Short mmCIF file of C-alpha atoms and ligand atoms in Angstrom, two decimals:
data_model
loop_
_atom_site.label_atom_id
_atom_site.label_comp_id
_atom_site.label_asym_id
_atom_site.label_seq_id
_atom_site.Cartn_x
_atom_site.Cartn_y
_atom_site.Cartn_z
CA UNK A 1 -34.75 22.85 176.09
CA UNK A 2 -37.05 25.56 175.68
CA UNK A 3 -37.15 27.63 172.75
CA UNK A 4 -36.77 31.23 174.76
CA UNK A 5 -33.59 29.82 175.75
CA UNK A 6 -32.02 29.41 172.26
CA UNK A 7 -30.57 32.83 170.75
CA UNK A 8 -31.17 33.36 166.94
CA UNK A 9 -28.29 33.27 165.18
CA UNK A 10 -26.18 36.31 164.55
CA UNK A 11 -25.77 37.83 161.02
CA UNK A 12 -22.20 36.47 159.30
CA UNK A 13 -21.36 39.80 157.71
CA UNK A 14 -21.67 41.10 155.46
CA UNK A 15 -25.56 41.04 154.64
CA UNK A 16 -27.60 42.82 152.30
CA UNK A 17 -29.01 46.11 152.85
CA UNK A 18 -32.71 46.96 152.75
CA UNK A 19 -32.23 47.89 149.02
CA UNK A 20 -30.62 44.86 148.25
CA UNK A 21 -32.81 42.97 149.46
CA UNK A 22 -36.19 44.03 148.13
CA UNK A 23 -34.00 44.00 144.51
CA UNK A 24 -33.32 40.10 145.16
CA UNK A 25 -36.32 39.75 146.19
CA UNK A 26 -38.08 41.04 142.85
CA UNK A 27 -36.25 37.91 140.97
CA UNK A 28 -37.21 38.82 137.43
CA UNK A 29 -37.10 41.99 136.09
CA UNK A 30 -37.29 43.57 132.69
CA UNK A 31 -35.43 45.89 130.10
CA UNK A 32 -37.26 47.77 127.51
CA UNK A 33 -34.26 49.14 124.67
CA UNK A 34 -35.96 51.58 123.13
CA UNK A 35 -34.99 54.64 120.74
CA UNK A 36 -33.55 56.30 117.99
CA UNK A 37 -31.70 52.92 117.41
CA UNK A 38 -35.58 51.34 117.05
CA UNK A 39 -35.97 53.11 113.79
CA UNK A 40 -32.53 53.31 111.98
CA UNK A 41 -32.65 49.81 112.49
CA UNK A 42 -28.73 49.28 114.59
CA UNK A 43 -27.49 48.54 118.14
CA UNK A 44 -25.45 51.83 118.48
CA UNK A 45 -26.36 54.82 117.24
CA UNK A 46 -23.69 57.22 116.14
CA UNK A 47 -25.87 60.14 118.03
CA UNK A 48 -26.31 62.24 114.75
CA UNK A 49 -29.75 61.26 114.10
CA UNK A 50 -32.16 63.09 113.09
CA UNK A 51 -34.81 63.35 116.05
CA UNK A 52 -37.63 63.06 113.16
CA UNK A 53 -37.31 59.41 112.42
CA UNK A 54 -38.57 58.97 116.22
CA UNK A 55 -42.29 58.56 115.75
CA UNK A 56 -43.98 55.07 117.20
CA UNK A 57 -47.67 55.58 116.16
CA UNK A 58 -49.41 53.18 118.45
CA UNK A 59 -47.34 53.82 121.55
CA UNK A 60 -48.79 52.32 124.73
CA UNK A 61 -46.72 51.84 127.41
CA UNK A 62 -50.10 50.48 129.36
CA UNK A 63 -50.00 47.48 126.90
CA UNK A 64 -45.81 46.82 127.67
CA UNK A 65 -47.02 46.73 131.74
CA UNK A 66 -49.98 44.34 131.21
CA UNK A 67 -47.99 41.90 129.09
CA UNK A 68 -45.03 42.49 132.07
CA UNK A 69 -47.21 41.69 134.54
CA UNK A 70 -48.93 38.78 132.80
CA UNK A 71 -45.70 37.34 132.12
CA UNK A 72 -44.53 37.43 136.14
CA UNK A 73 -42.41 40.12 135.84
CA UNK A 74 -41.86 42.63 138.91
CA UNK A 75 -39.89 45.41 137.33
CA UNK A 76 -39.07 47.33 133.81
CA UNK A 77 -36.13 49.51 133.52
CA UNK A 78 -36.38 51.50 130.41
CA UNK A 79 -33.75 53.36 128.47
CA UNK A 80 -34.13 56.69 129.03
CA UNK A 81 -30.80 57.39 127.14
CA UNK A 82 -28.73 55.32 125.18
CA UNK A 83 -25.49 55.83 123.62
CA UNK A 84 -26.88 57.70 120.71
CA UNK A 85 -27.81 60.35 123.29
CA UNK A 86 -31.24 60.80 122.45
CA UNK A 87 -33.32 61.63 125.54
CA UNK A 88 -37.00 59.55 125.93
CA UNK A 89 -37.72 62.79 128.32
CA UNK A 90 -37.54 66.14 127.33
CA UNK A 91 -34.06 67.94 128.79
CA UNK A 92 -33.54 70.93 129.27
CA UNK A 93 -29.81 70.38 128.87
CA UNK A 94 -29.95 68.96 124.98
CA UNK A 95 -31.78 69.00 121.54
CA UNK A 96 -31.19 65.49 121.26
CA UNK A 97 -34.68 64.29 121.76
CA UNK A 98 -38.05 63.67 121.56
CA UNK A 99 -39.14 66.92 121.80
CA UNK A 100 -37.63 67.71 118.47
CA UNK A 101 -39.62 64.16 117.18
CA UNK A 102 -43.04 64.40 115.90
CA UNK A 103 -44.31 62.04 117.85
CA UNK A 104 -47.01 63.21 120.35
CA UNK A 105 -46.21 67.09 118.35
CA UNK A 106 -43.09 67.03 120.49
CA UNK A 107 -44.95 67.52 123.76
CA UNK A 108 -44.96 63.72 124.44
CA UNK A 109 -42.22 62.29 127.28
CA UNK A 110 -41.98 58.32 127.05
CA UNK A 111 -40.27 57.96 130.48
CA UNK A 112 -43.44 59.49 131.58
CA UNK A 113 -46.04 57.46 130.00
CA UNK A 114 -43.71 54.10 131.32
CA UNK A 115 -43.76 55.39 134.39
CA UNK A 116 -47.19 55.63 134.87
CA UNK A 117 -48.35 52.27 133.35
CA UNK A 118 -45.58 50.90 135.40
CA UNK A 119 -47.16 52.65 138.63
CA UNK A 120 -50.81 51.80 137.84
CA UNK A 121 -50.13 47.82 136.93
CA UNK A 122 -47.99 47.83 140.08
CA UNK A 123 -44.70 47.33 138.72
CA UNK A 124 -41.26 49.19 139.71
CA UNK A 125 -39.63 51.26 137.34
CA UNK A 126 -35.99 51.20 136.62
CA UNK A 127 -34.09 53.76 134.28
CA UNK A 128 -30.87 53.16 132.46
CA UNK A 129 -29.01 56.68 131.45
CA UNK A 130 -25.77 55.79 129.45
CA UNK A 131 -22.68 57.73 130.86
CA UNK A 132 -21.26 57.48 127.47
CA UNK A 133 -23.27 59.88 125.10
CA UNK A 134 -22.04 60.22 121.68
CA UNK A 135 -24.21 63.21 120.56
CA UNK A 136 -23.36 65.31 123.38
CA UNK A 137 -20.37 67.95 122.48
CA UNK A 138 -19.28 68.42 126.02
CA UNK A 139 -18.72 64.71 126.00
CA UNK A 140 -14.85 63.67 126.62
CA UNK A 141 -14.53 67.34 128.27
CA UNK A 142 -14.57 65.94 131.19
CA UNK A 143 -15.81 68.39 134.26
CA UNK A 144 -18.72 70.13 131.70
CA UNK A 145 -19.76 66.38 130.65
CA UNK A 146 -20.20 65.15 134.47
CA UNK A 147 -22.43 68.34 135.43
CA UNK A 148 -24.41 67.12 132.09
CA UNK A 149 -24.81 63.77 133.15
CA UNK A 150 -25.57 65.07 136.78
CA UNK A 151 -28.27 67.33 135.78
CA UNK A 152 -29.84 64.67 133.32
CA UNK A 153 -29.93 62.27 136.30
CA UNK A 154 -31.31 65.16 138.35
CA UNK A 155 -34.28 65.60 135.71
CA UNK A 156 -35.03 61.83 135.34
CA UNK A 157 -34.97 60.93 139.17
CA UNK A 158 -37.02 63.91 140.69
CA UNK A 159 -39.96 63.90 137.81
CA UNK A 160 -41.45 60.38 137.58
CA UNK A 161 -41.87 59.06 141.46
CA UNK A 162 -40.10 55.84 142.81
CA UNK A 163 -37.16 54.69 141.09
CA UNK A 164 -36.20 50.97 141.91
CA UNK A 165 -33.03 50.80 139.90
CA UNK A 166 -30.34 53.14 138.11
CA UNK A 167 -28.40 51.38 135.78
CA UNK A 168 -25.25 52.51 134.57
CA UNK A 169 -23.79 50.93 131.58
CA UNK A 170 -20.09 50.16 131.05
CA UNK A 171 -20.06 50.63 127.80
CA UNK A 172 -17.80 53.23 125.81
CA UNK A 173 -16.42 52.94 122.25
CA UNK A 174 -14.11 55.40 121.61
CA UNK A 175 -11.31 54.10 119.92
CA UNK A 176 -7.60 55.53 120.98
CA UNK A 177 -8.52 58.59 119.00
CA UNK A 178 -11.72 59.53 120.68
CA UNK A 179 -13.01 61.60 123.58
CA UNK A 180 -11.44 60.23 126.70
CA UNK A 181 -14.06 60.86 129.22
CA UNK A 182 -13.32 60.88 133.03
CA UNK A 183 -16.56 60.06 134.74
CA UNK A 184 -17.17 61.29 137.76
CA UNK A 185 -18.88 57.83 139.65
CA UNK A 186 -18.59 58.83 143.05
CA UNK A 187 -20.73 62.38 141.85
CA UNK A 188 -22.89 60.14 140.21
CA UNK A 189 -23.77 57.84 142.88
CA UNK A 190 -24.55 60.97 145.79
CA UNK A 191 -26.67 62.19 143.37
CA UNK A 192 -28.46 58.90 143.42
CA UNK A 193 -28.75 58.65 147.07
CA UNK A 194 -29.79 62.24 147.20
CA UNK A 195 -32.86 62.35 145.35
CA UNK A 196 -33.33 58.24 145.18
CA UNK A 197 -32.63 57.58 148.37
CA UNK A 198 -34.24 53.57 148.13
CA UNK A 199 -32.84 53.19 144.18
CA UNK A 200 -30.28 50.09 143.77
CA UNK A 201 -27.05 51.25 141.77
CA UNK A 202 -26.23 48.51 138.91
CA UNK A 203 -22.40 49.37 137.74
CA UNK A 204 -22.07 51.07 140.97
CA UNK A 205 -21.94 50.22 144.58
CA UNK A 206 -25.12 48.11 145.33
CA UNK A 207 -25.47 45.34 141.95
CA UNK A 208 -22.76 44.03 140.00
CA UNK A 209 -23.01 42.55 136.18
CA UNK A 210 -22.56 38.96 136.39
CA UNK A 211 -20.05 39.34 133.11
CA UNK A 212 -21.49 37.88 130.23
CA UNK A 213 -24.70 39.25 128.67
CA UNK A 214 -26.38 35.32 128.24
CA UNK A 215 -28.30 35.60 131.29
CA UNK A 216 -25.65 32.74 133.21
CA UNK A 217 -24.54 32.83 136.56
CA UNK A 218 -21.73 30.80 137.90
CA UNK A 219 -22.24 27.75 139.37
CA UNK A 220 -20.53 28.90 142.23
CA UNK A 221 -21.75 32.70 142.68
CA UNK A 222 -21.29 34.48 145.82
CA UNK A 223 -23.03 37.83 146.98
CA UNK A 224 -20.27 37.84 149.59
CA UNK A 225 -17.56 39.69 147.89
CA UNK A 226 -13.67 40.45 148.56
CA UNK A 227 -13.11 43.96 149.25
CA UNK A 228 -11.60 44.95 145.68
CA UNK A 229 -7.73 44.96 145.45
CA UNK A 230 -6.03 48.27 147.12
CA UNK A 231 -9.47 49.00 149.07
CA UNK A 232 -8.55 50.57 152.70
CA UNK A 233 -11.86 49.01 153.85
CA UNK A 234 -10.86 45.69 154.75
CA UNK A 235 -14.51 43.81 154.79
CA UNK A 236 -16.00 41.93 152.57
CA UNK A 237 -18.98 43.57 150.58
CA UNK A 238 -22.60 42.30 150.03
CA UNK A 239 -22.50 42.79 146.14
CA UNK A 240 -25.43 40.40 144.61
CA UNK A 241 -25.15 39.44 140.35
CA UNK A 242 -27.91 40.45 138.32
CA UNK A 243 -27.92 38.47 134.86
CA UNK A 244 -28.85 40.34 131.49
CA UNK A 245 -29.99 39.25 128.57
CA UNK A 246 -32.00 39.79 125.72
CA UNK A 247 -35.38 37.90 124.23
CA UNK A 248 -33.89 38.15 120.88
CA UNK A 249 -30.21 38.35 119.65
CA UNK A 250 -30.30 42.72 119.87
CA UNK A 251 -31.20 44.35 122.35
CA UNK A 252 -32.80 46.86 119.93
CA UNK A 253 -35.70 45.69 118.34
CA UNK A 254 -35.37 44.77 114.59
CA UNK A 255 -37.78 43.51 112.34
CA UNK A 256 -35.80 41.04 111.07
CA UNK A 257 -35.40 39.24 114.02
CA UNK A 258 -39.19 38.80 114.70
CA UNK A 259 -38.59 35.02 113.91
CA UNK A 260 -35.58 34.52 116.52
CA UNK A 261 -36.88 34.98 119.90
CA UNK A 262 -35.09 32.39 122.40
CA UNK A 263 -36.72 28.86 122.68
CA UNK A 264 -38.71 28.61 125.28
CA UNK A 265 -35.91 25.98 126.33
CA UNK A 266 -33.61 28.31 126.30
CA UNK A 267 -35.64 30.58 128.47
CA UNK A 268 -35.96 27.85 131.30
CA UNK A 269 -32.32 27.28 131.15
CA UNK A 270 -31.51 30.76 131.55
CA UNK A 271 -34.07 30.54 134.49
CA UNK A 272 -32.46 27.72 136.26
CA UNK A 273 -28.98 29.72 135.84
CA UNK A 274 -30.08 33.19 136.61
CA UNK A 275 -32.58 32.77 139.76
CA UNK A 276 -31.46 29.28 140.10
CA UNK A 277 -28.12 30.72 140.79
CA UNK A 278 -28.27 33.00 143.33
CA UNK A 279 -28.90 35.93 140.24
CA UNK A 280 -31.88 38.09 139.57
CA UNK A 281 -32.68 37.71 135.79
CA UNK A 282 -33.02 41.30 134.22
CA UNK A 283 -34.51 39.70 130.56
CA UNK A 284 -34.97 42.26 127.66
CA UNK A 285 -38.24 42.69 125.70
CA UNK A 286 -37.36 45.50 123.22
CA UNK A 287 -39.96 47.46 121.96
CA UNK A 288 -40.92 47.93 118.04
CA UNK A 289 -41.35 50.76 115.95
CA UNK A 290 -45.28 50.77 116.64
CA UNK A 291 -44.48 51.31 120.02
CA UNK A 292 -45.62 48.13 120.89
CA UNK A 293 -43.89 44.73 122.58
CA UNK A 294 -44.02 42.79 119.94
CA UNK A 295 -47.09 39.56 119.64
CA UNK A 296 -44.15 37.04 119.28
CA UNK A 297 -41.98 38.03 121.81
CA UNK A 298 -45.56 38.62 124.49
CA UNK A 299 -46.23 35.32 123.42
CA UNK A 300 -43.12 33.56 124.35
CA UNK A 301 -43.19 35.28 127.69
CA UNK A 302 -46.63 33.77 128.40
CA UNK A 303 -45.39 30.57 127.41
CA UNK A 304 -42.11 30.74 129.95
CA UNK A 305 -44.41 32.02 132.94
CA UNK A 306 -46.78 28.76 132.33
CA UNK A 307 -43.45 26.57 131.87
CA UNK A 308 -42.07 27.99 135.29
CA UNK A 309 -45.77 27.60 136.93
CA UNK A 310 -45.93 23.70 135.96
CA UNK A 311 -42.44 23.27 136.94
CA UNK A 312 -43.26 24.68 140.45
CA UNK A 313 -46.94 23.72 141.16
CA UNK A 314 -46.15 20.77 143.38
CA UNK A 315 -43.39 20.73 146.07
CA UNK A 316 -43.11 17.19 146.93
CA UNK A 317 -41.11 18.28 150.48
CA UNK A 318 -43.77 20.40 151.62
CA UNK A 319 -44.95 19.75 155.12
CA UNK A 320 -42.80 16.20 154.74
CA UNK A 321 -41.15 14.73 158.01
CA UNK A 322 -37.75 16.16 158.57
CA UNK A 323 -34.56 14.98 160.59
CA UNK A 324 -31.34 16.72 161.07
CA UNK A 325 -27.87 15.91 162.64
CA UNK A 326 -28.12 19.01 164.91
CA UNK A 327 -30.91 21.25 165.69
CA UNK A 328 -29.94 24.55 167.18
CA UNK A 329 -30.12 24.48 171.01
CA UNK A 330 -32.35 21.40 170.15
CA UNK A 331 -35.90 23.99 169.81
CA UNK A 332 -38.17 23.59 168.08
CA UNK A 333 -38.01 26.92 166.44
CA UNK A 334 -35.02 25.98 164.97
CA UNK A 335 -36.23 21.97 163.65
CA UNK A 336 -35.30 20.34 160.26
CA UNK A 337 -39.42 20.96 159.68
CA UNK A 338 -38.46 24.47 159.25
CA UNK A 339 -36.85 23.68 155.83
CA UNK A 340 -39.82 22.82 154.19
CA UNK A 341 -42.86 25.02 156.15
CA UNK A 342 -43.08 26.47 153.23
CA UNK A 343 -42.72 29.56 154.86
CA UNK A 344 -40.21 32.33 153.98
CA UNK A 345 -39.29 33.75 157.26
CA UNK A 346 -38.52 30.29 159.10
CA UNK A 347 -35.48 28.28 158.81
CA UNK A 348 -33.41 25.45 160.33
CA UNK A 349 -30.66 26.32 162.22
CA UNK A 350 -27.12 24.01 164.03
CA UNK A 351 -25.60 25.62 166.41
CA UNK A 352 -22.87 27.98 166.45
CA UNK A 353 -19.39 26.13 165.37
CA UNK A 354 -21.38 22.96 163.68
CA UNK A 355 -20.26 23.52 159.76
CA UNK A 356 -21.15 20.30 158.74
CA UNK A 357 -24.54 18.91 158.74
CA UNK A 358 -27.49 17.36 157.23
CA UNK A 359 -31.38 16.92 157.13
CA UNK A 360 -33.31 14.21 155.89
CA UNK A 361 -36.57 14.50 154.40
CA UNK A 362 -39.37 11.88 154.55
CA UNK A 363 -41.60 12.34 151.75
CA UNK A 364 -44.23 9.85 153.66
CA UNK A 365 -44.23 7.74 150.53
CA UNK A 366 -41.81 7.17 147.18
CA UNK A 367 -42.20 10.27 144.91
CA UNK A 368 -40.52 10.80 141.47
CA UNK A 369 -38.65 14.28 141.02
CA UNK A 370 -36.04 15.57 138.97
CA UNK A 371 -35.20 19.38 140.23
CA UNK A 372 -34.14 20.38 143.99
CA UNK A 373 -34.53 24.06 145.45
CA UNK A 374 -32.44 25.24 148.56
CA UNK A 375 -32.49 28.83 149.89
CA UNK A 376 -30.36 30.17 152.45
CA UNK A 377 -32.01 33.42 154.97
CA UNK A 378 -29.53 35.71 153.30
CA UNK A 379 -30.10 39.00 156.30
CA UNK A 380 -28.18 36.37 157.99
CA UNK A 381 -24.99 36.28 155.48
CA UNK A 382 -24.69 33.60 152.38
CA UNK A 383 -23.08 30.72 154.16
CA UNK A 384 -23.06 27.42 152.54
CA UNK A 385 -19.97 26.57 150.77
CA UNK A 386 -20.42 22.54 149.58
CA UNK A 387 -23.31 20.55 150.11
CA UNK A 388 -24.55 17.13 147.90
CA UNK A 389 -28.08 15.76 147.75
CA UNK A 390 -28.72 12.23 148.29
CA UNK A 391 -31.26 9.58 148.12
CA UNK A 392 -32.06 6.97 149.99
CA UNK A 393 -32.14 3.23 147.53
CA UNK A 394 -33.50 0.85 150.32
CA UNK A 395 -29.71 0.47 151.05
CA UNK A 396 -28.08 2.88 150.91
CA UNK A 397 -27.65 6.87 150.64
CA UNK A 398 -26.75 7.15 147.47
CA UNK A 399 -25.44 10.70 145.56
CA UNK A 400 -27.83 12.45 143.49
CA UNK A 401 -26.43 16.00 142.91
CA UNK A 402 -23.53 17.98 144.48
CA UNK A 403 -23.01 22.05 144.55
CA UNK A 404 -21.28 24.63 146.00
CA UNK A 405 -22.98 28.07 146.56
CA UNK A 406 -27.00 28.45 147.33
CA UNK A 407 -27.44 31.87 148.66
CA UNK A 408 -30.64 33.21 147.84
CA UNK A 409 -31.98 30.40 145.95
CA UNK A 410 -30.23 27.30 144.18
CA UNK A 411 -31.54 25.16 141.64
CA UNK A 412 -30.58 21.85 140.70
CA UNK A 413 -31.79 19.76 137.99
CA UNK A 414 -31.03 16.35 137.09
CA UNK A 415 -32.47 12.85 135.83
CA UNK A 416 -35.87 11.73 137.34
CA UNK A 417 -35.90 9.65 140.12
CA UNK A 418 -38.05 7.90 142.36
CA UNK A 419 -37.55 7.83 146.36
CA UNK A 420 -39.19 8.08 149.66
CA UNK A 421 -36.07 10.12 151.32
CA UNK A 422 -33.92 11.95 151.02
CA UNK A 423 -31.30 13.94 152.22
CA UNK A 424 -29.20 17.39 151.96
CA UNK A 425 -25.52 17.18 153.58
CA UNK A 426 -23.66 20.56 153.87
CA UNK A 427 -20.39 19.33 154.06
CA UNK A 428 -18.78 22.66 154.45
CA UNK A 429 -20.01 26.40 155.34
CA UNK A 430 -18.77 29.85 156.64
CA UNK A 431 -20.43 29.46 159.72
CA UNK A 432 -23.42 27.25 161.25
CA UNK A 433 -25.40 26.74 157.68
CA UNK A 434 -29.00 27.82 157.92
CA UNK A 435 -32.11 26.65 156.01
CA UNK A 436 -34.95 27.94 155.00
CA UNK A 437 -36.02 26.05 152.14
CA UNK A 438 -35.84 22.75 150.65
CA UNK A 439 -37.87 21.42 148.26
CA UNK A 440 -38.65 18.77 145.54
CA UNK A 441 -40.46 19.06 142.06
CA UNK A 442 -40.94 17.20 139.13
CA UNK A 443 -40.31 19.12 135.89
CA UNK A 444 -42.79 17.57 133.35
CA UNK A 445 -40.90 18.39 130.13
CA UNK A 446 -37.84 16.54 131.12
CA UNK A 447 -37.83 13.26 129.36
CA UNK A 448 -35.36 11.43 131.23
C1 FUL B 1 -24.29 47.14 126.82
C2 FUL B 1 -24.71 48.17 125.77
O1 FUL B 1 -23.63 48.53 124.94
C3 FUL B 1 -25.82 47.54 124.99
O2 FUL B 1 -26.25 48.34 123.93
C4 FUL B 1 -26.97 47.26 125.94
O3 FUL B 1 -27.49 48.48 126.44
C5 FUL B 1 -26.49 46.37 127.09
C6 FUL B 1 -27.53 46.11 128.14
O4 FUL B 1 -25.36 46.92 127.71
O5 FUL B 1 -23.16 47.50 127.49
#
């Protein structure tokens, strides 16, 4: 059959949107905590600091984007505001910031200075602007607090050019005798999409936390959501994890903890459960009281790029030989070969109905490998439900690794072994499964 016969496969709703998809596509992305909190040395301020103690000396927000981009990573998202309620920007709407510091004389604005070393090294910028604000007196009166918080978004999303992703933190620690606070999301959000039309909501309708703060996805993790309990809107929602987590144990930086920067083990297992799971890893690198990123922490992010880089160099599955039960409408433009062309945009596809399927992959001679990478075309919906990998003895197929979700990317790791083929069998999926990459890699560190 010829290929102009064969119709592409239809989207299985819901998909991303364009925002979405440029977020996923950004895979690691950075956090910069960074504040009052730097200097008094504490997670959460109290937001009755004195503005004076904010003075980093050697800030250079050029030297945080070079190690960033060094290190591989797309995006930072900086805290503009934290709890405290100390502003990085000067507001007009409160004291509460660095314009009453000394640093820069009070004319400096640190959301600036990110922004453009951001801009220049070619990274996106993403601000976080905590909806709970202890320093702020309108703060638990509800309407006067949500026109704050408005016009603070207002000032921090018109003045500094793209922004690639508002977070908004759940956090709030009143205890039952604070300021109860009604927050006015759905004000919050329009004012978003008004003046940051392209910006990705995290805590809001376009990214959702992942629920821990470890940097670990589930092994099963869907962007395909449920419509929440209650909702009149009865389809399901494209609502993609991100995974946060910090390079040390605060997310604040603290001198003390100069010696406790994650492993770079730990680092590569966070990796293989962040963006191995269907997750964009948001990892934080907080900045010190010089205004610098610390040498330790720069250092450890080196390392991890390099680790990643060697784990990757070599897929073993490119270009190899591929079979598969069913090729859609039997074109070429559809083939098992599609899997591992190495190229993003091509996939292989069954036909419409088939749920159940595999491809075999002939690796032209035996190879040893120990870590398997499967991506789904996600514009088209997340699909695959259940799949196993096998390998072939000489005998027989025999089982190698078995999951459930893969989505934008899935990565499995297990014991090094040594085959000529081998095979991925989607034993059960939404709709026909389709893809678009496969591929095989030996991990160097792993010893067994
Ligand atoms: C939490 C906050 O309370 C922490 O201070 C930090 O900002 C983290 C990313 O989110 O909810």
């Amino acid at each position: 059959m010829s290929s102009r016969s064969v119709t592409a496969p239809a989207p299985l709703l819901p998909v991303p949107n364009p925002r979405q998809k440029a977020w996923q596509e950004m895979e690691y992305i950075a956090f910069a905590h960074f504040g009052v909190n730097t200097f008094t040395d504490r997670e959460w301020g109290e937001g009755d600091e004195d503005p004076t103690i904010f003075n980093p000396g050697q800030l250079d927000a050029r030297q945080w984007a070079s190690v960033l981009k060094e290190a591989g990573i797309k995006m930072l998202i900086l805290t503009a505001k934290h709890h405290d309620g100390f502003c990085l920007f000067p507001s007009r709407f409160t004291e509460h910031s660095i314009q009453n510091s000394p640093w820069r004389g009070g004319k400096g604005d640190v959301v600036k200075e990110v922004a453009d070393a951001c801009c220049e090294a070619g990274l996106k910028l993403g601000l976080y602007l905590s909806p709970w604000d202890r320093h702020e007196p309108t703060y638990g009166n509800s309407l006067a607090y949500n026109e704050y918080f408005k016009n603070q978004l207002g000032e921090i999303l018109t003045r500094y050019g793209p922004i690639t992703e508002v977070w908004f933190d759940g956090a709030c620690g009143e205890g039952p005798n604070g300021k109860r606070q009604e927050y006015d999301w759905e004000g919050f959000y329009a004012t978003v999409r008004r003046l940051q039309p392209e910006a990705v909501i995290f805590g809001g309708p376009d990214i959702r936390w992942v629920g821990n703060e470890d940097g670990v996805a589930r092994e099963t993790e869907w962007s395909v959501l449920p419509p929440p309990e209650g909702s009149e809107d009865p389809q399901a929602q494209w609502f993609p994890a991100e995974c946060d987590v910090s390079i040390r144990p605060g997310w604040f930086y603290h001198a003390r903890e100069d010696g406790q920067i994650k492993s770079l083990d730990h680092l590569l297992d966070v990796y293989f459960k962040s963006i191995g799971r269907n997750s964009v890893l948001l990892l934080n690198i907080p900045p010190d009281r010089r205004g610098l990123l610390h040498e330790n922490d720069a250092r450890r992010l080196i390392e991890f790029r390099e680790a990643v880089e060697a784990i990757f160099k070599t897929d073993l599955a490119r270009r190899a030989k591929g079979e598969a039960s069913q090729v859609r409408g039997g074109s070429a433009e559809y083939a098992a070969g599609r899997a591992m062309d190495g190229h993003p945009d091509t996939y292989w596809a069954v036909d419409d109905g088939v749920t159940s399927a595999w491809l075999e992959v002939d690796l032209g001679k035996e190879a040893s490998f120990n870590v398997a990478r499967l991506e789904e075309p996600v514009s088209l919906g997340q699909r695959v439900q259940a799949y196993r990998i096998e390998a072939w003895d000489g005998a027989a197929w025999k089982e190698i690794n078995r999951g459930t979700t893969v989505g934008y990317r899935k990565l499995d790791r297990f014991p090094t072994l040594t085959a000529r083929k081998v095979r991925l069998v989607i034993e059960k999926s939404r709709s026909g499964p389709l893809i678009r990459t496969f591929g095989l890699y030996l991990d160097p560190r792993r010893k067994d």
